[in-house]
mmCIF file of C-alpha atoms in Angstrom:
data_model
loop_
_atom_site.group_PDB
_atom_site.id
_atom_site.type_symbol
_atom_site.label_atom_id
_atom_site.label_comp_id
_atom_site.label_asym_id
_atom_site.label_seq_id
_atom_site.Cartn_x
_atom_site.Cartn_y
_atom_site.Cartn_z
ATOM 1 C CA MET A 256 -0.247 -21.811 47.583
ATOM 2 C CA LEU A 257 0.966 -21.781 44.046
ATOM 3 C CA ALA A 258 0.392 -18.724 41.823
ATOM 4 C CA PRO A 259 -2.097 -19.290 38.982
ATOM 5 C CA PRO A 260 -0.452 -19.953 35.609
ATOM 6 C CA PRO A 261 -0.179 -16.915 33.354
ATOM 7 C CA SER A 262 -2.918 -16.491 30.781
ATOM 8 C CA PRO A 263 -1.923 -17.493 27.244
ATOM 9 C CA PRO A 264 -0.986 -14.607 24.923
ATOM 10 C CA PRO A 265 -3.708 -13.455 22.517
ATOM 11 C CA VAL A 266 -3.596 -15.003 19.071
ATOM 12 C CA ARG A 267 -4.882 -13.957 15.661
ATOM 13 C CA PRO A 268 -7.451 -15.973 13.639
ATOM 14 C CA SER A 269 -4.554 -17.620 11.814
ATOM 15 C CA GLY A 270 -3.286 -19.062 15.100
ATOM 16 C CA LEU A 271 -0.149 -16.901 15.184
ATOM 17 C CA PRO A 272 0.547 -14.836 18.328
ATOM 18 C CA GLU A 273 -0.586 -11.208 18.322
ATOM 19 C CA ARG A 274 2.175 -8.738 17.483
ATOM 20 C CA LYS A 275 2.850 -5.438 19.198
ATOM 21 C CA ARG A 276 2.903 -2.651 16.635
ATOM 22 C CA GLN A 277 4.721 0.650 17.068
ATOM 23 C CA LEU A 278 6.372 3.336 14.980
ATOM 24 C CA PRO A 279 10.006 2.778 13.920
ATOM 25 C CA THR A 280 12.586 4.466 16.132
ATOM 26 C CA PRO A 281 13.356 7.374 13.728
ATOM 27 C CA PHE A 282 9.680 8.372 13.822
ATOM 28 C CA ARG A 283 9.382 8.131 17.617
ATOM 29 C CA HIS A 284 12.175 10.607 18.323
ATOM 30 C CA HIS A 285 11.380 13.912 16.635
ATOM 31 C CA ASP A 286 13.959 16.565 15.795
ATOM 32 C CA PRO A 287 13.298 20.042 17.198
ATOM 33 C CA LEU A 288 10.497 21.620 15.204
ATOM 34 C CA PRO A 289 11.482 24.572 12.993
ATOM 35 C CA GLU A 290 10.822 28.107 14.097
ATOM 36 C CA ALA A 291 10.382 31.299 12.091
ATOM 37 C CA VAL A 292 12.819 34.156 12.606
ATOM 38 C CA PRO A 293 11.266 36.577 15.139
ATOM 39 C CA ALA A 294 9.268 39.347 13.507
ATOM 40 C CA THR A 295 10.314 42.946 13.993
ATOM 41 C CA THR A 296 10.127 46.405 12.468
ATOM 42 C CA ALA A 297 13.676 47.235 13.529
ATOM 43 C CA ALA A 298 16.860 46.939 11.461
ATOM 44 C CA VAL A 299 18.080 43.859 13.390
ATOM 45 C CA THR A 300 15.945 41.095 14.914
ATOM 46 C CA ILE A 301 16.625 39.059 18.022
ATOM 47 C CA CYS A 302 17.878 35.478 17.735
ATOM 48 C CA ASN A 303 15.452 32.592 17.699
ATOM 49 C CA LYS A 304 16.186 29.341 19.539
ATOM 50 C CA PHE A 305 18.352 28.130 16.629
ATOM 51 C CA GLY A 306 20.592 31.209 16.771
ATOM 52 C CA LEU A 307 19.215 32.839 13.586
ATOM 53 C CA TYR A 308 18.617 36.560 13.243
ATOM 54 C CA CYS A 309 17.993 39.044 10.406
ATOM 55 C CA LYS A 310 19.670 42.316 9.502
ATOM 56 C CA TYR A 311 17.812 44.748 7.234
ATOM 57 C CA GLN A 312 19.422 47.492 5.185
ATOM 58 C CA HIS A 313 16.091 49.361 5.086
ATOM 59 C CA ARG A 314 13.585 49.082 7.907
ATOM 60 C CA PRO A 315 10.713 46.826 6.749
ATOM 61 C CA SER A 316 7.174 48.157 6.729
ATOM 62 C CA TYR A 317 5.744 44.638 6.796
ATOM 63 C CA ASN A 318 7.114 41.250 7.834
ATOM 64 C CA PRO A 319 5.248 38.093 6.717
ATOM 65 C CA ASP A 320 7.096 36.123 9.414
ATOM 66 C CA SER A 321 5.059 37.920 12.079
ATOM 67 C CA SER A 322 2.532 35.074 11.942
ATOM 68 C CA VAL A 323 3.730 31.884 10.256
ATOM 69 C CA PRO A 324 1.304 28.936 10.430
ATOM 70 C CA PHE A 325 2.837 25.789 11.853
ATOM 71 C CA ASP A 326 1.904 23.857 8.690
ATOM 72 C CA ASP A 327 4.251 26.117 6.684
ATOM 73 C CA LEU A 328 7.196 24.981 8.791
ATOM 74 C CA ALA A 329 6.805 21.232 9.340
ATOM 75 C CA ASN A 330 4.650 18.173 8.744
ATOM 76 C CA GLN A 331 4.254 16.503 12.122
ATOM 77 C CA HIS A 332 3.368 12.807 12.226
ATOM 78 C CA PRO A 333 -0.219 12.613 13.574
ATOM 79 C CA HIS A 334 0.073 9.212 15.301
ATOM 80 C CA SER A 335 1.430 8.471 18.750
ATOM 81 C CA ASP A 336 2.901 5.163 19.835
ATOM 82 C CA GLU A 337 -0.315 4.307 21.678
ATOM 83 C CA GLN A 338 -2.423 4.957 18.591
ATOM 84 C CA VAL A 339 -0.186 2.783 16.452
ATOM 85 C CA GLU A 340 -0.295 -0.051 18.986
ATOM 86 C CA GLN A 341 -4.099 -0.078 18.728
ATOM 87 C CA GLN A 342 -3.997 -0.541 14.957
ATOM 88 C CA ASN A 343 -3.753 -4.332 15.085
ATOM 89 C CA VAL A 344 -5.178 -5.679 11.867
ATOM 90 C CA GLU A 345 -6.724 -9.123 11.810
ATOM 91 C CA GLU A 346 -4.782 -11.323 9.401
ATOM 92 C CA THR A 347 -5.466 -14.697 7.843
ATOM 93 C CA ASN A 348 -3.789 -16.806 5.180
ATOM 94 C CA ASN A 349 -6.306 -19.597 4.653
ATOM 95 C CA SER A 350 -9.427 -17.682 3.512
ATOM 96 C CA SER A 351 -10.528 -17.655 -0.105
ATOM 97 C CA PRO A 352 -12.102 -14.809 -2.153
ATOM 98 C CA PRO A 353 -14.108 -12.732 -1.655
ATOM 99 C CA TRP A 354 -12.878 -12.681 1.962
ATOM 100 C CA PRO A 355 -12.988 -10.284 3.727
ATOM 101 C CA PHE A 356 -15.198 -8.320 1.324
ATOM 102 C CA ASN A 357 -18.926 -8.609 0.757
ATOM 103 C CA SER A 358 -18.807 -9.523 -2.931
ATOM 104 C CA MET A 359 -16.507 -10.748 -5.679
ATOM 105 C CA ALA A 360 -16.827 -7.384 -7.474
ATOM 106 C CA VAL A 361 -15.398 -5.520 -4.469
ATOM 107 C CA HIS A 362 -12.682 -8.164 -4.104
ATOM 108 C CA GLN A 363 -11.639 -7.716 -7.754
ATOM 109 C CA LEU A 364 -11.544 -3.913 -7.424
ATOM 110 C CA MET A 365 -9.360 -4.076 -4.318
ATOM 111 C CA SER A 366 -7.092 -6.666 -5.934
ATOM 112 C CA TRP A 367 -6.669 -4.383 -8.950
ATOM 113 C CA MET A 368 -5.751 -1.471 -6.702
ATOM 114 C CA ASN A 369 -3.164 -3.422 -4.701
ATOM 115 C CA THR A 370 -1.349 -4.808 -7.760
ATOM 116 C CA GLY A 371 0.531 -3.167 -10.594
ATOM 117 C CA SER A 372 1.325 0.530 -10.266
ATOM 118 C CA SER A 373 1.714 1.991 -6.772
ATOM 119 C CA ALA A 374 0.314 5.350 -7.915
ATOM 120 C CA LYS A 375 -3.325 4.335 -7.409
ATOM 121 C CA THR A 376 -5.199 6.114 -4.622
ATOM 122 C CA TYR A 377 -8.410 5.496 -2.699
ATOM 123 C CA GLY A 378 -9.965 8.516 -4.370
ATOM 124 C CA GLU A 379 -9.205 7.186 -7.849
ATOM 125 C CA LEU A 380 -10.610 3.775 -6.951
ATOM 126 C CA ASP A 381 -13.797 5.411 -5.634
ATOM 127 C CA ARG A 382 -14.152 7.289 -8.938
ATOM 128 C CA LEU A 383 -13.699 4.058 -10.885
ATOM 129 C CA ALA A 384 -16.329 2.312 -8.736
ATOM 130 C CA ASN A 385 -18.785 5.182 -9.296
ATOM 131 C CA ILE A 386 -18.278 4.909 -13.057
ATOM 132 C CA ILE A 387 -18.831 1.153 -13.110
ATOM 133 C CA SER A 388 -21.958 1.416 -10.966
ATOM 134 C CA SER A 389 -23.524 4.274 -12.957
ATOM 135 C CA PRO A 390 -26.711 3.306 -14.894
ATOM 136 C CA ASP A 391 -25.303 4.374 -18.281
ATOM 137 C CA PHE A 392 -22.203 2.151 -17.978
ATOM 138 C CA ASP A 393 -22.284 -0.946 -20.176
ATOM 139 C CA ALA A 394 -19.412 -3.429 -19.869
ATOM 140 C CA ASN A 395 -20.127 -4.670 -23.404
ATOM 141 C CA ASP A 396 -18.864 -1.325 -24.759
ATOM 142 C CA LEU A 397 -15.373 -2.239 -23.509
ATOM 143 C CA ILE A 398 -14.992 -5.366 -25.636
ATOM 144 C CA GLY A 399 -11.813 -4.808 -27.666
ATOM 145 C CA PHE A 400 -10.971 -1.645 -25.683
ATOM 146 C CA SER A 401 -7.482 -0.155 -26.202
ATOM 147 C CA ALA A 402 -6.309 2.625 -23.864
ATOM 148 C CA LYS A 403 -3.596 3.681 -26.327
ATOM 149 C CA ARG A 404 -6.035 3.980 -29.233
ATOM 150 C CA GLU A 405 -8.560 6.002 -27.241
ATOM 151 C CA SER A 406 -5.814 8.281 -25.905
ATOM 152 C CA GLN A 407 -4.671 9.011 -29.453
ATOM 153 C CA ARG A 408 -8.275 9.799 -30.377
ATOM 154 C CA LEU A 409 -8.441 12.294 -27.469
ATOM 155 C CA ASP A 410 -5.095 13.895 -28.420
ATOM 156 C CA THR A 411 -6.300 14.394 -31.990
ATOM 157 C CA ALA A 412 -9.519 16.031 -30.805
ATOM 158 C CA LYS A 413 -7.630 18.405 -28.505
ATOM 159 C CA SER A 414 -5.134 19.418 -31.187
ATOM 160 C CA GLU A 415 -7.994 20.266 -33.563
ATOM 161 C CA ASP A 416 -9.537 22.593 -30.980
ATOM 162 C CA CYS A 417 -6.753 25.030 -30.104
ATOM 163 C CA SER A 418 -9.274 27.546 -28.781
ATOM 164 C CA GLY A 419 -10.179 25.365 -25.812
ATOM 165 C CA ALA A 420 -10.607 26.633 -22.288
ATOM 166 C CA PHE A 421 -7.038 25.689 -21.334
ATOM 167 C CA ILE A 422 -5.601 28.653 -23.338
ATOM 168 C CA ASN A 423 -8.009 31.308 -22.106
ATOM 169 C CA GLY A 424 -6.089 34.432 -21.087
ATOM 170 C CA PHE A 425 -3.205 33.727 -23.477
ATOM 171 C CA THR A 426 -2.260 35.634 -26.619
ATOM 172 C CA LYS A 427 -1.205 33.748 -29.744
ATOM 173 C CA THR A 428 1.708 34.985 -31.827
ATOM 174 C CA SER A 429 4.576 33.868 -34.072
ATOM 175 C CA VAL A 430 8.261 34.279 -33.308
ATOM 176 C CA ASP A 431 11.209 34.241 -35.723
ATOM 177 C CA ILE A 432 14.371 32.549 -34.464
ATOM 178 C CA GLU A 433 17.797 32.244 -36.116
ATOM 179 C CA VAL A 434 19.443 28.828 -35.940
ATOM 180 C CA PRO A 435 23.194 28.393 -36.607
ATOM 181 C CA SER A 436 24.052 25.982 -39.401
ATOM 182 C CA GLY A 437 27.104 24.601 -37.632
ATOM 183 C CA GLN A 438 29.222 25.085 -40.745
ATOM 184 C CA LYS A 439 31.768 27.840 -41.350
ATOM 185 C CA GLY A 440 30.661 30.391 -43.918
ATOM 186 C CA VAL A 441 27.045 29.189 -43.963
ATOM 187 C CA PRO A 442 24.697 31.939 -42.758
ATOM 188 C CA LEU A 443 22.125 31.550 -40.049
ATOM 189 C CA GLN A 444 18.811 30.030 -41.059
ATOM 190 C CA LYS A 445 15.604 31.679 -39.927
ATOM 191 C CA PHE A 446 12.684 29.630 -38.616
ATOM 192 C CA THR A 447 9.236 30.814 -37.659
ATOM 193 C CA VAL A 448 7.677 29.302 -34.541
ATOM 194 C CA GLN A 449 3.913 29.325 -34.982
ATOM 195 C CA ASN A 450 1.219 29.383 -32.289
ATOM 196 C CA LEU A 451 3.353 30.662 -29.419
ATOM 197 C CA LEU A 452 0.967 31.317 -26.511
ATOM 198 C CA TYR A 453 1.984 33.841 -23.877
ATOM 199 C CA ARG A 454 0.543 35.874 -21.031
ATOM 200 C CA ASP A 455 1.453 39.491 -20.304
ATOM 201 C CA LEU A 456 4.075 39.681 -17.527
ATOM 202 C CA LEU A 457 2.715 42.897 -16.031
ATOM 203 C CA ASP A 458 -0.778 41.418 -15.806
ATOM 204 C CA THR A 459 0.660 38.342 -14.078
ATOM 205 C CA ILE A 460 2.547 40.485 -11.548
ATOM 206 C CA LYS A 461 -0.611 42.453 -10.767
ATOM 207 C CA LEU A 462 -2.544 39.208 -10.358
ATOM 208 C CA ALA A 463 0.092 37.734 -8.024
ATOM 209 C CA PHE A 464 0.260 40.813 -5.798
ATOM 210 C CA SER A 465 -3.528 40.984 -5.515
ATOM 211 C CA HIS A 466 -3.809 37.293 -4.559
ATOM 212 C CA PRO A 467 -4.152 36.353 -0.845
ATOM 213 C CA LEU A 468 -0.834 34.497 -1.140
ATOM 214 C CA SER A 469 0.911 37.883 -1.546
ATOM 215 C CA LEU A 470 0.473 38.418 2.210
ATOM 216 C CA LYS A 471 3.368 35.954 2.567
ATOM 217 C CA PHE A 472 5.632 37.860 0.127
ATOM 218 C CA HIS A 473 8.878 39.219 1.559
ATOM 219 C CA LEU A 474 8.998 42.789 0.236
ATOM 220 C CA SER A 475 12.065 43.839 2.253
ATOM 221 C CA PRO A 476 15.160 41.662 1.758
ATOM 222 C CA PHE A 477 17.562 41.009 4.616
ATOM 223 C CA LYS A 478 20.803 39.284 5.518
ATOM 224 C CA LEU A 479 20.377 36.144 7.593
ATOM 225 C CA PHE A 480 22.990 35.256 10.237
ATOM 226 C CA HIS A 481 23.619 32.359 12.605
ATOM 227 C CA VAL A 482 25.499 32.396 15.911
ATOM 228 C CA SER A 483 26.289 29.206 17.783
ATOM 229 C CA ASP A 484 27.078 30.999 21.069
ATOM 230 C CA GLU A 485 27.657 34.505 22.379
ATOM 231 C CA GLN A 486 31.412 34.440 21.734
ATOM 232 C CA ALA A 487 31.237 33.002 18.202
ATOM 233 C CA GLU A 488 31.469 35.147 15.094
ATOM 234 C CA PRO A 489 28.131 35.392 13.247
ATOM 235 C CA MET A 490 27.969 33.245 10.098
ATOM 236 C CA ARG A 491 26.076 34.389 6.996
ATOM 237 C CA VAL A 492 23.233 32.063 5.971
ATOM 238 C CA TYR A 493 21.732 31.877 2.472
ATOM 239 C CA SER A 494 18.346 30.177 2.337
ATOM 240 C CA GLU A 495 16.071 32.241 0.066
ATOM 241 C CA LEU A 496 16.363 34.636 -2.850
ATOM 242 C CA TYR A 497 15.257 37.520 -0.623
ATOM 243 C CA ASN A 498 18.308 37.146 1.649
ATOM 244 C CA SER A 499 20.828 37.145 -1.212
ATOM 245 C CA ASP A 500 23.200 40.027 -1.975
ATOM 246 C CA SER A 501 21.717 40.526 -5.452
ATOM 247 C CA PHE A 502 18.193 41.000 -4.110
ATOM 248 C CA ILE A 503 19.408 43.391 -1.389
ATOM 249 C CA LYS A 504 21.398 45.415 -3.958
ATOM 250 C CA GLU A 505 18.449 45.774 -6.341
ATOM 251 C CA HIS A 506 16.107 46.669 -3.489
ATOM 252 C CA ASP A 507 18.501 49.415 -2.404
ATOM 253 C CA LYS A 508 18.569 50.807 -5.961
ATOM 254 C CA VAL A 509 14.775 50.952 -6.024
ATOM 255 C CA GLN A 510 14.656 52.806 -2.684
ATOM 256 C CA ARG A 511 17.165 55.420 -3.893
ATOM 257 C CA ALA A 512 15.716 55.872 -7.394
ATOM 258 C CA ASP A 513 13.919 59.107 -8.281
ATOM 259 C CA LEU A 514 10.178 58.945 -8.789
ATOM 260 C CA PRO A 515 8.741 59.693 -12.241
ATOM 261 C CA SER A 516 7.896 63.353 -12.785
ATOM 262 C CA GLU A 517 4.163 62.606 -12.916
ATOM 263 C CA GLU A 518 4.274 60.694 -9.586
ATOM 264 C CA THR A 519 6.488 62.865 -7.380
ATOM 265 C CA GLU A 520 3.842 62.875 -4.641
ATOM 266 C CA CYS A 521 3.357 59.093 -4.662
ATOM 267 C CA LYS A 522 3.549 57.552 -1.183
ATOM 268 C CA ARG A 523 3.291 53.913 -2.233
ATOM 269 C CA GLU A 524 6.093 51.575 -1.213
ATOM 270 C CA CYS A 525 8.647 50.655 -3.897
ATOM 271 C CA VAL A 526 9.587 46.983 -3.875
ATOM 272 C CA VAL A 527 11.232 44.364 -6.100
ATOM 273 C CA ALA A 528 9.216 41.569 -7.697
ATOM 274 C CA ALA A 529 11.764 38.753 -8.048
ATOM 275 C CA MET A 530 10.719 36.602 -11.002
ATOM 276 C CA MET A 531 12.117 33.102 -11.474
ATOM 277 C CA PHE A 532 11.375 31.290 -14.750
ATOM 278 C CA TRP A 533 11.483 27.565 -15.473
ATOM 279 C CA SER A 534 10.444 25.322 -18.337
ATOM 280 C CA ASP A 535 10.197 21.657 -19.263
ATOM 281 C CA ALA A 536 8.082 19.431 -21.486
ATOM 282 C CA THR A 537 4.741 18.572 -19.877
ATOM 283 C CA GLN A 538 2.296 15.834 -20.837
ATOM 284 C CA LEU A 539 -1.248 17.094 -21.400
ATOM 285 C CA ALA A 540 -2.908 13.863 -20.267
ATOM 286 C CA ASN A 541 -2.140 10.745 -18.263
ATOM 287 C CA PHE A 542 -2.052 8.757 -21.514
ATOM 288 C CA GLY A 543 -0.969 9.666 -25.037
ATOM 289 C CA ASP A 544 1.816 11.699 -26.622
ATOM 290 C CA ALA A 545 0.300 15.217 -26.626
ATOM 291 C CA LYS A 546 2.606 17.661 -24.820
ATOM 292 C CA LEU A 547 3.574 21.322 -24.629
ATOM 293 C CA TRP A 548 6.557 23.256 -23.337
ATOM 294 C CA PRO A 549 5.153 25.562 -20.635
ATOM 295 C CA ILE A 550 7.186 28.420 -19.203
ATOM 296 C CA TYR A 551 6.458 28.818 -15.515
ATOM 297 C CA LEU A 552 6.951 31.820 -13.249
ATOM 298 C CA PHE A 553 7.615 31.732 -9.500
ATOM 299 C CA PHE A 554 8.196 34.760 -7.302
ATOM 300 C CA GLY A 555 11.391 34.780 -5.258
ATOM 301 C CA ASN A 556 9.650 36.920 -2.637
ATOM 302 C CA LEU A 557 7.932 33.767 -1.375
ATOM 303 C CA LEU A 558 9.299 31.128 0.966
ATOM 304 C CA LYS A 559 10.531 28.205 -1.159
ATOM 305 C CA TYR A 560 8.679 25.668 0.987
ATOM 306 C CA ILE A 561 5.392 27.368 0.131
ATOM 307 C CA SER A 562 6.293 27.576 -3.572
ATOM 308 C CA ALA A 563 6.974 23.829 -3.581
ATOM 309 C CA GLN A 564 3.476 22.979 -2.339
ATOM 310 C CA PRO A 565 1.424 21.763 -5.344
ATOM 311 C CA ARG A 566 -1.781 23.485 -4.206
ATOM 312 C CA SER A 567 -0.299 26.769 -2.956
ATOM 313 C CA GLY A 568 -1.063 28.702 -6.159
ATOM 314 C CA ALA A 569 2.508 30.020 -6.315
ATOM 315 C CA CYS A 570 3.133 28.796 -9.877
ATOM 316 C CA HIS A 571 2.050 30.997 -12.823
ATOM 317 C CA HIS A 572 1.909 29.868 -16.464
ATOM 318 C CA ILE A 573 3.527 32.484 -18.666
ATOM 319 C CA ALA A 574 3.852 30.830 -22.067
ATOM 320 C CA TYR A 575 3.385 27.612 -24.051
ATOM 321 C CA ILE A 576 5.910 26.759 -26.743
ATOM 322 C CA SER A 577 4.831 24.487 -29.565
ATOM 323 C CA SER A 578 7.176 21.819 -30.929
ATOM 324 C CA VAL A 579 9.439 22.857 -33.794
ATOM 325 C CA SER A 580 10.199 20.142 -36.336
#
């Protein structure tokens, strides 16, 4: 008795055979996930599985690595191979608009999103659709519309209202600077920079240390070492500002310094607030030429991976510098 013929492979609506979908090889074989250095209140910690350990000059009273959320260490891909294999999308090449959408309007919106700039997101498209479908939206108002012209109109309105909400908490002042002439015997020329906006540094430090993010601040610096095996010589590792020699040296000075005469009975811990400043020109809107030169402040007490997260709240605006002609 002959075996029945095998069933034909499944095909898509276009007539092409169904494809098996799976993650590329680099995404199916994960590297070992990172691990925080073991927490301790002693002067030297034990090694973690990567051979890293810490050595403190002064015993820490608090270690933020005692409970590090997994999301602060790695971004794990949420899909398994089985999940990816189930994501078989029906494809066709011979259908005309508005396929596969319910209307031509939806088809045009989706076509606009999938062409041109790759920076468009689903959220932005939803916002655009809500605007178009609102009762007070009239397409006739867009006849002759120019994005550049309207952006310039917005920039002009913002520049005429310097007391807007975006400068609340800043103090306005003027600063005199001396600029070299570049010629021998010609004295320096003094310029006055108007409308310099700044925020008090001490107030910013107080704000940062009272924020919930301060629970992740490293207040006690340490030296970080790596050992590959028990016989190998430990190797010094530099990964953060709080395990650098400069930070450790300044922290030691603070611990040995005498207290002010009016606070000889103070029992509060003395720590170093490591301030890192950065500046660059920043556009004030998605369109137009209006820009400022903000000065930003980050605290070196914080893990750099947390500081790099856009929504972590680790960045503080310290000053805005106006353009000097």
